[in-house]
Amino acid sequence: MKLNELLGTEFPIIQGGMANIATGAFAAAVSNAGALGLVGSGGMDAEALRAEIRAAKAGTDKPFGVNLMLMNPHIDELAKVVVEEGVQVVTTGAGNPGKYIPAWKDVGIKVFPVVAAPILAHRLERYGIDGVIAEGTESGGHVGEMTTMALVPQVVDAVSVPVIAAGGIADGRQLAAAFALGACGVQLGTCLLASTECPIHDNYKQAVIKAGANDTTVTGRTGGAPVRVLKNKMAREYLRMEKQNLPLEEMEKLTLGSLRRAVFDGDLDTGSFMAGQVAGMIKDIKPLRQIFEELMAGYEAVVKGLNV
């Protein structure tokens, strides 16, 4: 079964739960364009999430979901809000959602944890999840170690539920590859940063468009919280501090508020411009609908052109 059949969407595509970016309005715009929009709850408390869910409801009559970061200090309350507000789909990251899944399943919420390793996918299957999102290290934001090409087929082999591929997907060739690896659909993030509807500062969009193939780096490996960002003054300084084995608290001072500085202020020096390696492929700002249609048309052209 393709992801669009599972979710009731036009395209087999989920939008990534990008903190500070994936607002209710943006989730609604993604859903209206034919994919599954997600409200990203990173950094929110319960009432902030409730407001964004209601904004998404006001903006679309199509399915949408919520991404819950399990490290959020308000996670217990957030887990209840998605039930109270009748959310249809929940994706989770940064932890084990097992304790919340029974309450979600009781009200018919579809649950898709994001995983970076096959063993975690296998462990989570016993909770009755509806599928897993296998996210490779090519992706922007918080990353694991395995590449999408290696991760997806191993997750497919480890579980019996549908697998969604994420990380390093921005055109029809990569969508075709995801299906070939056994995925039922894909999650997109970086290529949606360059959408007309994306509510980020124009400096952020231009930074993604201008990025070359080697213009991302991963900070935070030494502290156990690796994050892929575009290279800038702050990222280089953080890497320098890591090499010197400076205290984590000192490095965290550098990054405090940095994502908000990127998203809202467009601060090219001290902002954390989370983006994946496919940023080097993105050259234009386009409407969401055009991005999805070109992705699907490219996929169909690739499949027709294969010599099999």
Coordinates of C-alpha atoms in Angstrom, one line a residue:
M1 CA 0.0 0.0 0.0
K2 CA 1.3 3.4 -1.0
L3 CA 1.5 6.1 1.7
N4 CA -1.2 8.3 0.1
E5 CA -3.7 5.3 0.3
L6 CA -2.8 4.9 4.0
L7 CA -3.3 8.5 4.8
G8 CA -6.0 9.6 2.4
T9 CA -3.7 12.2 0.7
E10 CA -3.1 12.8 -3.1
F11 CA 0.6 12.2 -3.0
P12 CA 2.7 9.6 -1.0
I13 CA 4.5 12.5 0.8
I14 CA 4.7 13.7 4.4
Q15 CA 6.1 17.1 5.4
G16 CA 8.8 16.9 8.1
G17 CA 8.0 18.3 11.5
M18 CA 10.4 21.2 11.4
A19 CA 10.5 23.1 14.8
N20 CA 9.7 26.8 14.6
I21 CA 8.8 26.4 10.9
A22 CA 6.0 23.9 10.7
T23 CA 3.2 26.1 11.9
G24 CA -0.5 25.3 11.6
A25 CA -0.8 27.5 8.6
F26 CA 2.1 25.8 6.9
A27 CA 0.8 22.4 7.7
A28 CA -2.6 23.4 6.2
A29 CA -0.8 24.7 3.0
V30 CA 1.1 21.4 2.6
S31 CA -2.1 19.4 3.0
N32 CA -4.0 21.6 0.6
A33 CA -1.2 21.0 -1.9
G34 CA -1.8 17.3 -1.8
A35 CA 0.7 15.9 0.8
L36 CA 0.3 15.4 4.6
G37 CA 1.1 18.6 6.5
L38 CA 2.5 18.4 10.0
V39 CA 2.5 20.9 12.9
G40 CA 6.0 20.8 14.4
S41 CA 5.6 21.0 18.2
G42 CA 9.3 21.5 19.0
G43 CA 9.6 24.3 21.5
M44 CA 5.8 24.5 22.2
D45 CA 3.8 24.1 25.3
A46 CA 0.3 22.5 25.3
E47 CA -1.7 25.7 24.6
A48 CA 0.7 26.8 21.9
L49 CA 0.3 23.4 20.2
R50 CA -3.5 23.6 20.6
A51 CA -3.5 27.0 18.9
E52 CA -1.5 25.7 15.9
I53 CA -3.6 22.6 15.5
R54 CA -6.7 24.8 15.4
A55 CA -5.0 27.1 12.9
A56 CA -4.4 24.0 10.7
K57 CA -8.0 22.9 11.1
A58 CA -9.1 26.4 10.0
G59 CA -6.9 26.3 7.0
T60 CA -7.7 22.9 5.5
D61 CA -10.3 20.2 5.4
K62 CA -7.7 17.6 4.4
P63 CA -5.8 15.3 6.7
F64 CA -2.9 16.7 8.6
G65 CA -0.8 15.6 11.6
V66 CA 1.5 16.7 14.5
N67 CA 5.1 15.9 15.1
L68 CA 6.0 15.4 18.7
M69 CA 9.6 15.7 20.0
L70 CA 9.7 13.4 23.0
M71 CA 12.4 15.4 24.6
N72 CA 10.1 18.3 25.0
P73 CA 9.6 19.0 28.7
H74 CA 5.8 19.4 28.1
I75 CA 5.5 16.1 26.2
D76 CA 3.0 14.6 28.6
E77 CA 0.6 17.5 28.1
L78 CA 1.3 17.6 24.3
A79 CA 0.5 13.9 24.0
K80 CA -3.0 14.7 25.5
V81 CA -3.6 17.7 23.3
V82 CA -3.4 15.6 20.1
V83 CA -6.1 13.3 21.5
E84 CA -8.3 16.2 22.7
E85 CA -8.0 18.0 19.4
G86 CA -8.8 15.0 17.2
V87 CA -5.5 14.9 15.4
Q88 CA -5.4 12.1 12.8
V89 CA -1.6 11.4 12.5
V90 CA 1.3 11.7 14.9
T91 CA 4.9 11.4 14.1
T92 CA 7.5 11.2 16.9
G93 CA 11.2 11.9 17.3
A94 CA 14.0 11.8 19.8
G95 CA 12.8 9.0 22.1
N96 CA 10.4 6.1 22.6
P97 CA 6.7 7.0 22.3
G98 CA 5.6 3.6 23.7
K99 CA 3.9 5.0 26.9
Y100 CA 1.6 7.3 24.8
I101 CA 0.7 5.0 22.0
P102 CA -2.3 3.2 23.7
A103 CA -4.1 6.4 24.3
W104 CA -3.5 7.6 20.7
K105 CA -4.6 4.3 19.2
D106 CA -7.8 4.3 21.4
V107 CA -9.0 7.3 19.4
G108 CA -7.7 6.1 16.0
I109 CA -4.6 8.2 15.6
K110 CA -2.1 6.8 13.1
V111 CA 1.4 6.7 14.7
F112 CA 4.7 6.9 12.8
P113 CA 7.9 7.2 14.9
V114 CA 11.0 8.6 13.2
V115 CA 13.9 6.1 13.6
A116 CA 17.6 6.3 12.7
A117 CA 18.4 2.6 13.2
P118 CA 16.7 -0.7 12.3
I119 CA 16.8 -2.0 15.9
L120 CA 14.7 0.9 17.2
A121 CA 12.1 0.3 14.4
H122 CA 11.9 -3.4 15.4
R123 CA 11.4 -2.5 19.1
L124 CA 8.7 0.0 18.4
E125 CA 6.6 -2.3 16.2
R126 CA 5.3 -4.2 19.3
Y127 CA 3.5 -1.0 20.4
G128 CA 1.1 -1.3 17.4
I129 CA 2.5 1.6 15.4
D130 CA 1.1 2.2 11.9
G131 CA 4.5 2.6 10.2
V132 CA 8.0 4.0 10.7
I133 CA 9.9 6.9 9.2
A134 CA 13.4 5.8 8.4
E135 CA 15.5 9.0 8.4
G136 CA 19.0 9.0 7.1
T137 CA 21.9 11.2 8.1
E138 CA 21.6 13.3 4.9
S139 CA 18.6 15.1 6.4
G140 CA 18.6 18.5 8.0
G141 CA 18.3 19.0 11.8
H142 CA 18.8 16.2 14.3
V143 CA 20.5 13.2 12.5
G144 CA 21.6 9.7 13.2
E145 CA 24.6 7.9 11.6
M146 CA 23.2 5.7 8.9
T147 CA 22.6 6.9 5.3
T148 CA 19.2 6.7 3.8
M149 CA 20.4 4.2 1.2
A150 CA 21.6 1.8 3.9
L151 CA 19.0 2.5 6.5
V152 CA 15.7 2.2 4.6
P153 CA 16.1 -1.4 3.3
Q154 CA 17.4 -2.6 6.7
V155 CA 14.3 -1.1 8.4
V156 CA 12.1 -2.6 5.7
D157 CA 13.6 -6.0 6.6
A158 CA 13.3 -5.4 10.3
V159 CA 9.5 -4.6 10.5
S160 CA 6.3 -5.7 8.9
V161 CA 4.7 -2.3 9.0
P162 CA 5.0 0.3 6.2
V163 CA 8.2 2.3 6.0
I164 CA 8.5 5.9 4.9
A165 CA 11.9 7.1 3.7
A166 CA 13.4 10.4 4.8
G167 CA 16.7 12.2 4.3
G168 CA 18.2 13.2 0.9
I169 CA 15.0 13.3 -1.1
A170 CA 14.3 16.3 -3.3
D171 CA 13.5 15.0 -6.8
G172 CA 12.0 12.2 -8.8
R173 CA 15.1 10.1 -8.9
Q174 CA 15.3 10.0 -5.2
L175 CA 11.6 9.3 -4.9
A176 CA 12.1 6.3 -7.3
A177 CA 15.0 5.1 -5.2
A178 CA 13.0 5.3 -2.0
F179 CA 10.3 3.1 -3.6
A180 CA 12.9 0.7 -4.9
L181 CA 14.3 0.4 -1.4
G182 CA 10.9 -0.8 -0.2
A183 CA 9.5 2.5 1.2
C184 CA 5.8 3.2 0.7
G185 CA 6.4 7.0 0.6
V186 CA 8.7 9.7 1.6
Q187 CA 9.1 12.5 4.1
L188 CA 10.4 15.8 2.8
G189 CA 12.0 18.7 4.7
T190 CA 14.8 20.6 3.0
C191 CA 13.2 21.1 -0.4
L192 CA 10.1 22.5 1.3
L193 CA 12.2 25.3 2.9
A194 CA 12.3 26.8 -0.6
S195 CA 8.6 26.8 -1.0
T196 CA 6.6 30.0 -1.5
E197 CA 4.4 29.2 1.5
C198 CA 7.2 28.3 4.0
P199 CA 7.1 30.9 6.8
I200 CA 10.9 31.4 7.2
H201 CA 12.9 34.5 6.7
D202 CA 13.9 35.1 3.0
N203 CA 17.6 35.0 4.1
Y204 CA 17.0 31.3 5.1
K205 CA 15.4 30.5 1.8
Q206 CA 18.2 32.2 -0.2
A207 CA 20.8 30.4 1.9
V208 CA 19.3 27.0 0.9
I209 CA 19.1 28.0 -2.7
K210 CA 22.7 29.2 -2.7
A211 CA 24.1 26.2 -0.9
G212 CA 26.4 23.9 -2.8
A213 CA 26.9 20.1 -2.4
N214 CA 29.3 20.4 0.5
D215 CA 27.7 23.4 2.3
T216 CA 26.2 21.5 5.2
T217 CA 28.0 20.2 8.3
V218 CA 27.1 18.3 11.5
T219 CA 27.5 20.0 14.9
G220 CA 27.1 18.4 18.3
R221 CA 28.5 14.9 17.6
T222 CA 30.7 15.1 20.7
G223 CA 27.7 15.9 22.9
G224 CA 25.6 13.1 21.5
A225 CA 23.1 15.5 19.8
P226 CA 24.3 15.8 16.2
V227 CA 22.5 18.4 14.1
R228 CA 23.0 19.1 10.3
V229 CA 23.1 22.8 9.4
L230 CA 24.3 25.0 6.7
K231 CA 27.9 26.1 7.2
N232 CA 28.2 29.7 8.6
K233 CA 30.1 31.6 11.2
M234 CA 28.3 30.0 14.2
A235 CA 28.6 26.4 12.9
R236 CA 32.3 26.8 12.3
E237 CA 32.8 28.3 15.7
Y238 CA 30.8 25.4 17.3
L239 CA 33.0 22.9 15.5
R240 CA 36.1 24.7 16.6
M241 CA 34.9 24.5 20.2
E242 CA 34.1 20.8 19.9
K243 CA 37.7 20.1 18.7
Q244 CA 39.0 21.9 21.8
N245 CA 36.7 19.7 24.0
L246 CA 35.2 22.8 25.6
P247 CA 32.4 22.2 28.1
L248 CA 29.0 21.5 26.6
E249 CA 27.4 24.3 28.6
E250 CA 29.8 26.8 26.9
M251 CA 28.9 25.5 23.4
E252 CA 25.2 25.5 24.2
K253 CA 25.4 29.3 25.0
L254 CA 26.5 29.7 21.4
T255 CA 23.5 27.9 20.0
L256 CA 20.8 29.2 22.4
G257 CA 18.0 30.7 20.3
S258 CA 20.0 30.1 17.1
L259 CA 17.1 28.3 15.3
R260 CA 14.8 31.2 16.0
R261 CA 17.4 33.6 14.8
A262 CA 17.6 31.7 11.5
V263 CA 13.8 31.3 11.1
F264 CA 12.6 34.7 12.2
D265 CA 15.5 37.1 11.9
G266 CA 17.4 35.5 9.0
D267 CA 20.7 36.1 11.0
L268 CA 23.2 34.7 8.5
D269 CA 26.1 34.7 11.1
T270 CA 24.6 33.4 14.3
G271 CA 21.5 31.5 13.1
S272 CA 21.2 27.7 13.0
F273 CA 20.1 27.1 9.4
M274 CA 19.0 23.5 9.6
A275 CA 19.1 21.9 6.1
G276 CA 20.0 18.6 4.5
Q277 CA 22.6 17.7 1.9
V278 CA 20.0 18.0 -0.9
A279 CA 20.2 21.8 -0.4
G280 CA 22.8 21.6 -3.1
M281 CA 20.1 20.5 -5.6
I282 CA 17.6 23.2 -4.8
K283 CA 17.8 26.3 -7.0
D284 CA 14.4 28.0 -7.0
I285 CA 11.6 29.1 -4.7
K286 CA 8.4 27.4 -5.9
P287 CA 4.8 26.9 -4.7
L288 CA 4.3 23.6 -2.7
R289 CA 2.0 22.2 -5.3
Q290 CA 4.6 22.7 -8.0
I291 CA 7.3 21.0 -5.9
F292 CA 5.0 17.9 -5.4
E293 CA 3.9 17.7 -9.0
E294 CA 7.5 18.0 -10.3
L295 CA 8.6 15.3 -7.8
M296 CA 5.9 12.9 -9.0
A297 CA 6.4 13.7 -12.7
G298 CA 10.2 13.1 -12.3
Y299 CA 9.5 9.8 -10.5
E300 CA 7.3 8.6 -13.3
A301 CA 9.8 9.6 -15.9
V302 CA 12.6 7.7 -14.1
V303 CA 10.5 4.6 -13.8
K304 CA 9.6 4.7 -17.5
G305 CA 13.3 5.2 -18.4
L306 CA 14.6 2.3 -16.4
N307 CA 16.0 -0.5 -18.5
V308 CA 14.4 -3.4 -16.6

